[in-house]
Amino acid sequence: MENRTTKLILLLDKEYPKARIALRFVDPLQLLVSTILSAQCTDVRVNIVTEKLFRKYKNAADYAKADLREFEQDIRSTGFYHNKAKNIIAAAQMIMRDFAGKVPDTMKDLIRLPGVARKTANVVLHNAFGKTEGIAVDTHVRRLSRRLGLSAQDDPEKIEQDLMKLVDKKLWGHITYLLIEHGRRVCDAKKPQCLKCVLKNLCPAKKTFFS
């Protein structure tokens, strides 16, 4: 399995040499906010919203004292804005109270923040701090992990554990974006383009879509 996983990663890396996070940010706080906003929303939409948002809210103190109703309207187009607004403001308040105004850089502390589970924490740790403690499992990673036979689990945290056993730790941060790129461009949820897929000779799910 590990050998096949290595082949999958090599093929994806060759196909998507520029695979990286699509969210735009300049510091850990901006990335944290963007990642929370990205739940059930496209990165394109999040980047549109944050372009204005980041000019209005420049630090954790600004978010911590934000008016909830006003903030909801600022992020409304990202969807689920009631919960997202509540979580971002509460997370900022905790950052101000417990972390001296700075986004924490450990998994243990990040998942204490409202609205932050392992996926978000992994994204922030890898992309903002250069730390690798796990693998971020979003909808694309979840779907492709199951189709490619890398995990039979449905729960993202269980999928993450399966992937961590198969993938070299130095690639944990990178594999997320390889799978996301492939999921967006080829391995669509409803109509995967198996004939043009670079993984078709290694994919156990191709029989399902060819039949």
mmCIF file of C-alpha atoms in Angstrom:
data_model
loop_
_atom_site.group_PDB
_atom_site.id
_atom_site.type_symbol
_atom_site.label_atom_id
_atom_site.label_comp_id
_atom_site.label_asym_id
_atom_site.label_seq_id
_atom_site.Cartn_x
_atom_site.Cartn_y
_atom_site.Cartn_z
ATOM 1 C CA MET A 1 0.000 0.000 0.000
ATOM 2 C CA GLU A 2 2.789 2.422 0.913
ATOM 3 C CA ASN A 3 4.502 1.801 -2.426
ATOM 4 C CA ARG A 4 1.250 2.478 -4.312
ATOM 5 C CA THR A 5 0.679 5.611 -2.234
ATOM 6 C CA THR A 6 4.168 6.838 -3.143
ATOM 7 C CA LYS A 7 3.406 6.290 -6.825
ATOM 8 C CA LEU A 8 0.127 8.189 -6.489
ATOM 9 C CA ILE A 9 1.888 11.143 -4.882
ATOM 10 C CA LEU A 10 4.666 11.193 -7.497
ATOM 11 C CA LEU A 11 2.139 11.208 -10.336
ATOM 12 C CA LEU A 12 0.079 13.984 -8.730
ATOM 13 C CA ASP A 13 3.188 16.021 -7.968
ATOM 14 C CA LYS A 14 4.244 15.817 -11.615
ATOM 15 C CA GLU A 15 0.735 16.759 -12.765
ATOM 16 C CA TYR A 16 0.338 19.658 -10.319
ATOM 17 C CA PRO A 17 3.822 21.034 -9.592
ATOM 18 C CA LYS A 18 2.397 24.325 -8.307
ATOM 19 C CA ALA A 19 -0.206 22.824 -5.967
ATOM 20 C CA ARG A 20 -0.531 25.059 -2.934
ATOM 21 C CA ILE A 21 -3.099 26.746 -0.731
ATOM 22 C CA ALA A 22 -5.457 29.008 -2.683
ATOM 23 C CA LEU A 23 -6.467 31.248 0.213
ATOM 24 C CA ARG A 24 -4.769 34.654 0.273
ATOM 25 C CA PHE A 25 -3.219 35.783 3.542
ATOM 26 C CA VAL A 26 -0.193 37.608 4.929
ATOM 27 C CA ASP A 27 -0.165 36.406 8.541
ATOM 28 C CA PRO A 28 -1.470 33.553 10.741
ATOM 29 C CA LEU A 29 -4.561 35.497 11.834
ATOM 30 C CA GLN A 30 -5.654 36.172 8.260
ATOM 31 C CA LEU A 31 -5.176 32.513 7.406
ATOM 32 C CA LEU A 32 -7.137 31.427 10.475
ATOM 33 C CA VAL A 33 -10.052 33.705 9.538
ATOM 34 C CA SER A 34 -9.948 32.629 5.884
ATOM 35 C CA THR A 35 -9.916 28.941 6.767
ATOM 36 C CA ILE A 36 -12.905 29.290 9.087
ATOM 37 C CA LEU A 37 -14.746 31.178 6.330
ATOM 38 C CA SER A 38 -13.879 28.499 3.755
ATOM 39 C CA ALA A 39 -16.155 25.884 5.339
ATOM 40 C CA GLN A 40 -18.890 25.087 2.783
ATOM 41 C CA CYS A 41 -17.584 27.925 0.608
ATOM 42 C CA THR A 42 -15.197 28.201 -2.332
ATOM 43 C CA ASP A 43 -11.733 29.660 -1.856
ATOM 44 C CA VAL A 44 -12.501 32.110 -4.676
ATOM 45 C CA ARG A 45 -15.450 33.531 -2.769
ATOM 46 C CA VAL A 46 -13.478 33.673 0.478
ATOM 47 C CA ASN A 47 -10.680 35.614 -1.214
ATOM 48 C CA ILE A 48 -13.207 38.117 -2.570
ATOM 49 C CA VAL A 49 -14.698 38.630 0.890
ATOM 50 C CA THR A 50 -11.381 38.838 2.745
ATOM 51 C CA GLU A 51 -9.919 41.400 0.379
ATOM 52 C CA LYS A 52 -12.233 43.951 1.980
ATOM 53 C CA LEU A 53 -12.457 42.251 5.383
ATOM 54 C CA PHE A 54 -8.710 42.401 6.014
ATOM 55 C CA ARG A 55 -8.657 46.126 5.363
ATOM 56 C CA LYS A 56 -11.367 46.615 7.979
ATOM 57 C CA TYR A 57 -10.094 44.214 10.654
ATOM 58 C CA LYS A 58 -6.313 44.368 10.975
ATOM 59 C CA ASN A 59 -5.580 42.414 14.148
ATOM 60 C CA ALA A 60 -7.117 40.139 16.775
ATOM 61 C CA ALA A 61 -8.281 43.111 18.832
ATOM 62 C CA ASP A 62 -10.323 44.413 15.892
ATOM 63 C CA TYR A 63 -12.106 41.076 15.492
ATOM 64 C CA ALA A 64 -12.550 40.678 19.250
ATOM 65 C CA LYS A 65 -14.466 43.943 19.553
ATOM 66 C CA ALA A 66 -16.398 43.594 16.275
ATOM 67 C CA ASP A 67 -20.171 44.053 16.342
ATOM 68 C CA LEU A 68 -21.699 40.634 15.680
ATOM 69 C CA ARG A 69 -24.508 41.832 13.395
ATOM 70 C CA GLU A 70 -22.164 44.029 11.376
ATOM 71 C CA PHE A 71 -19.583 41.271 11.095
ATOM 72 C CA GLU A 72 -22.239 38.837 9.907
ATOM 73 C CA GLN A 73 -22.996 41.167 7.024
ATOM 74 C CA ASP A 74 -19.292 41.540 6.248
ATOM 75 C CA ILE A 75 -19.008 37.766 5.675
ATOM 76 C CA ARG A 76 -22.584 36.965 4.650
ATOM 77 C CA SER A 77 -21.770 35.743 1.140
ATOM 78 C CA THR A 78 -19.549 32.933 2.476
ATOM 79 C CA GLY A 79 -22.605 31.125 3.849
ATOM 80 C CA PHE A 80 -23.346 29.899 7.380
ATOM 81 C CA TYR A 81 -22.394 33.411 8.404
ATOM 82 C CA HIS A 82 -24.133 33.348 11.795
ATOM 83 C CA ASN A 83 -21.902 30.571 13.147
ATOM 84 C CA LYS A 84 -18.795 31.771 11.333
ATOM 85 C CA ALA A 85 -19.141 35.295 12.701
ATOM 86 C CA LYS A 86 -19.757 34.045 16.223
ATOM 87 C CA ASN A 87 -16.764 31.693 16.081
ATOM 88 C CA ILE A 88 -14.325 34.199 14.570
ATOM 89 C CA ILE A 89 -15.170 36.862 17.136
ATOM 90 C CA ALA A 90 -15.002 34.356 20.008
ATOM 91 C CA ALA A 91 -11.705 32.950 18.704
ATOM 92 C CA ALA A 92 -10.251 36.454 18.536
ATOM 93 C CA GLN A 93 -11.385 37.144 22.091
ATOM 94 C CA MET A 94 -9.661 33.965 23.274
ATOM 95 C CA ILE A 95 -6.519 34.890 21.334
ATOM 96 C CA MET A 96 -6.480 38.272 23.055
ATOM 97 C CA ARG A 97 -7.196 36.786 26.491
ATOM 98 C CA ASP A 98 -5.071 33.643 26.469
ATOM 99 C CA PHE A 99 -2.407 34.128 23.782
ATOM 100 C CA ALA A 100 -1.358 37.779 24.040
ATOM 101 C CA GLY A 101 -3.062 38.673 20.771
ATOM 102 C CA LYS A 102 -1.143 36.128 18.682
ATOM 103 C CA VAL A 103 -2.523 33.027 16.955
ATOM 104 C CA PRO A 104 -1.127 29.990 18.819
ATOM 105 C CA ASP A 105 1.222 27.694 16.927
ATOM 106 C CA THR A 106 0.425 24.286 18.409
ATOM 107 C CA MET A 107 -2.340 21.827 17.631
ATOM 108 C CA LYS A 108 -3.304 21.639 21.298
ATOM 109 C CA ASP A 109 -3.889 25.381 21.554
ATOM 110 C CA LEU A 110 -5.399 25.918 18.116
ATOM 111 C CA ILE A 111 -8.184 23.384 18.605
ATOM 112 C CA ARG A 112 -9.182 25.239 21.777
ATOM 113 C CA LEU A 113 -10.322 28.143 19.616
ATOM 114 C CA PRO A 114 -14.036 28.297 18.721
ATOM 115 C CA GLY A 115 -14.660 27.080 15.178
ATOM 116 C CA VAL A 116 -11.288 25.344 14.909
ATOM 117 C CA ALA A 117 -11.027 21.574 14.482
ATOM 118 C CA ARG A 118 -8.048 19.553 13.258
ATOM 119 C CA LYS A 119 -8.518 20.443 9.589
ATOM 120 C CA THR A 120 -8.316 24.172 10.210
ATOM 121 C CA ALA A 121 -5.494 23.728 12.706
ATOM 122 C CA ASN A 122 -3.479 21.663 10.224
ATOM 123 C CA VAL A 123 -3.940 24.302 7.515
ATOM 124 C CA VAL A 124 -2.779 27.096 9.813
ATOM 125 C CA LEU A 125 0.148 25.160 11.255
ATOM 126 C CA HIS A 126 1.507 24.087 7.872
ATOM 127 C CA ASN A 127 0.961 27.266 5.883
ATOM 128 C CA ALA A 128 1.493 29.964 8.507
ATOM 129 C CA PHE A 129 4.052 28.369 10.820
ATOM 130 C CA GLY A 130 5.750 25.721 8.675
ATOM 131 C CA LYS A 131 4.786 23.037 11.180
ATOM 132 C CA THR A 132 3.457 19.590 10.357
ATOM 133 C CA GLU A 133 1.357 17.777 12.925
ATOM 134 C CA GLY A 134 -1.200 16.111 10.650
ATOM 135 C CA ILE A 135 -2.995 16.169 7.309
ATOM 136 C CA ALA A 136 -5.836 18.573 6.560
ATOM 137 C CA VAL A 137 -8.838 16.573 5.326
ATOM 138 C CA ASP A 138 -11.388 18.665 3.428
ATOM 139 C CA THR A 139 -14.184 17.412 1.167
ATOM 140 C CA HIS A 140 -11.815 16.757 -1.765
ATOM 141 C CA VAL A 141 -9.268 14.897 0.367
ATOM 142 C CA ARG A 142 -12.050 12.877 1.975
ATOM 143 C CA ARG A 143 -13.562 11.905 -1.387
ATOM 144 C CA LEU A 144 -10.293 11.029 -3.105
ATOM 145 C CA SER A 145 -8.906 9.123 -0.130
ATOM 146 C CA ARG A 146 -11.908 6.809 -0.283
ATOM 147 C CA ARG A 147 -11.932 6.484 -4.081
ATOM 148 C CA LEU A 148 -8.224 5.774 -4.239
ATOM 149 C CA GLY A 149 -8.487 3.148 -1.527
ATOM 150 C CA LEU A 150 -6.303 5.061 0.910
ATOM 151 C CA SER A 151 -8.979 4.907 3.589
ATOM 152 C CA ALA A 152 -12.303 3.152 4.069
ATOM 153 C CA GLN A 153 -13.329 5.599 6.770
ATOM 154 C CA ASP A 154 -15.887 8.372 6.468
ATOM 155 C CA ASP A 155 -14.912 10.521 9.440
ATOM 156 C CA PRO A 156 -12.246 13.129 8.478
ATOM 157 C CA GLU A 157 -10.149 12.537 11.589
ATOM 158 C CA LYS A 158 -10.091 8.771 10.978
ATOM 159 C CA ILE A 159 -9.168 9.388 7.330
ATOM 160 C CA GLU A 160 -6.374 11.652 8.532
ATOM 161 C CA GLN A 161 -5.028 8.880 10.755
ATOM 162 C CA ASP A 162 -5.072 6.414 7.845
ATOM 163 C CA LEU A 163 -3.247 8.856 5.569
ATOM 164 C CA MET A 164 -0.639 9.621 8.202
ATOM 165 C CA LYS A 165 0.246 5.909 8.321
ATOM 166 C CA LEU A 166 0.690 5.736 4.533
ATOM 167 C CA VAL A 167 2.348 9.047 3.694
ATOM 168 C CA ASP A 168 5.853 10.180 4.657
ATOM 169 C CA LYS A 169 5.560 12.919 7.278
ATOM 170 C CA LYS A 170 7.489 15.406 5.160
ATOM 171 C CA LEU A 171 4.634 15.200 2.616
ATOM 172 C CA TRP A 172 1.715 15.513 5.040
ATOM 173 C CA GLY A 173 1.224 19.192 4.323
ATOM 174 C CA HIS A 174 1.664 18.828 0.566
ATOM 175 C CA ILE A 175 -0.604 15.864 -0.119
ATOM 176 C CA THR A 176 -3.641 17.896 0.906
ATOM 177 C CA TYR A 177 -3.141 20.337 -1.959
ATOM 178 C CA LEU A 178 -2.280 17.645 -4.497
ATOM 179 C CA LEU A 179 -5.567 15.884 -3.740
ATOM 180 C CA ILE A 180 -7.498 19.165 -3.730
ATOM 181 C CA GLU A 181 -6.133 20.116 -7.172
ATOM 182 C CA HIS A 182 -6.952 16.689 -8.578
ATOM 183 C CA GLY A 183 -10.408 16.760 -7.012
ATOM 184 C CA ARG A 184 -11.168 20.144 -8.532
ATOM 185 C CA ARG A 185 -9.776 19.486 -11.996
ATOM 186 C CA VAL A 186 -10.403 15.784 -12.655
ATOM 187 C CA CYS A 187 -11.896 13.678 -9.873
ATOM 188 C CA ASP A 188 -15.211 15.518 -9.608
ATOM 189 C CA ALA A 189 -17.728 14.382 -7.014
ATOM 190 C CA LYS A 190 -20.431 13.484 -9.545
ATOM 191 C CA LYS A 191 -18.645 13.013 -12.875
ATOM 192 C CA PRO A 192 -14.973 12.132 -12.487
ATOM 193 C CA GLN A 193 -13.015 12.311 -15.731
ATOM 194 C CA CYS A 194 -11.429 8.897 -15.408
ATOM 195 C CA LEU A 195 -10.189 8.705 -19.017
ATOM 196 C CA LYS A 196 -7.899 11.721 -18.533
ATOM 197 C CA CYS A 197 -6.877 10.817 -14.977
ATOM 198 C CA VAL A 198 -3.155 10.263 -14.374
ATOM 199 C CA LEU A 199 -4.076 7.841 -11.603
ATOM 200 C CA LYS A 200 -6.427 5.646 -13.627
ATOM 201 C CA ASN A 201 -4.088 2.645 -13.600
ATOM 202 C CA LEU A 202 -3.807 2.796 -9.808
ATOM 203 C CA CYS A 203 -7.363 3.701 -8.900
ATOM 204 C CA PRO A 204 -9.710 0.984 -7.611
ATOM 205 C CA ALA A 205 -12.746 3.227 -8.142
ATOM 206 C CA LYS A 206 -12.361 3.566 -11.927
ATOM 207 C CA LYS A 207 -14.369 0.360 -12.501
ATOM 208 C CA THR A 208 -17.336 1.960 -10.759
ATOM 209 C CA PHE A 209 -17.379 4.938 -13.099
ATOM 210 C CA PHE A 210 -16.525 2.989 -16.268
ATOM 211 C CA SER A 211 -19.255 0.400 -15.734
#
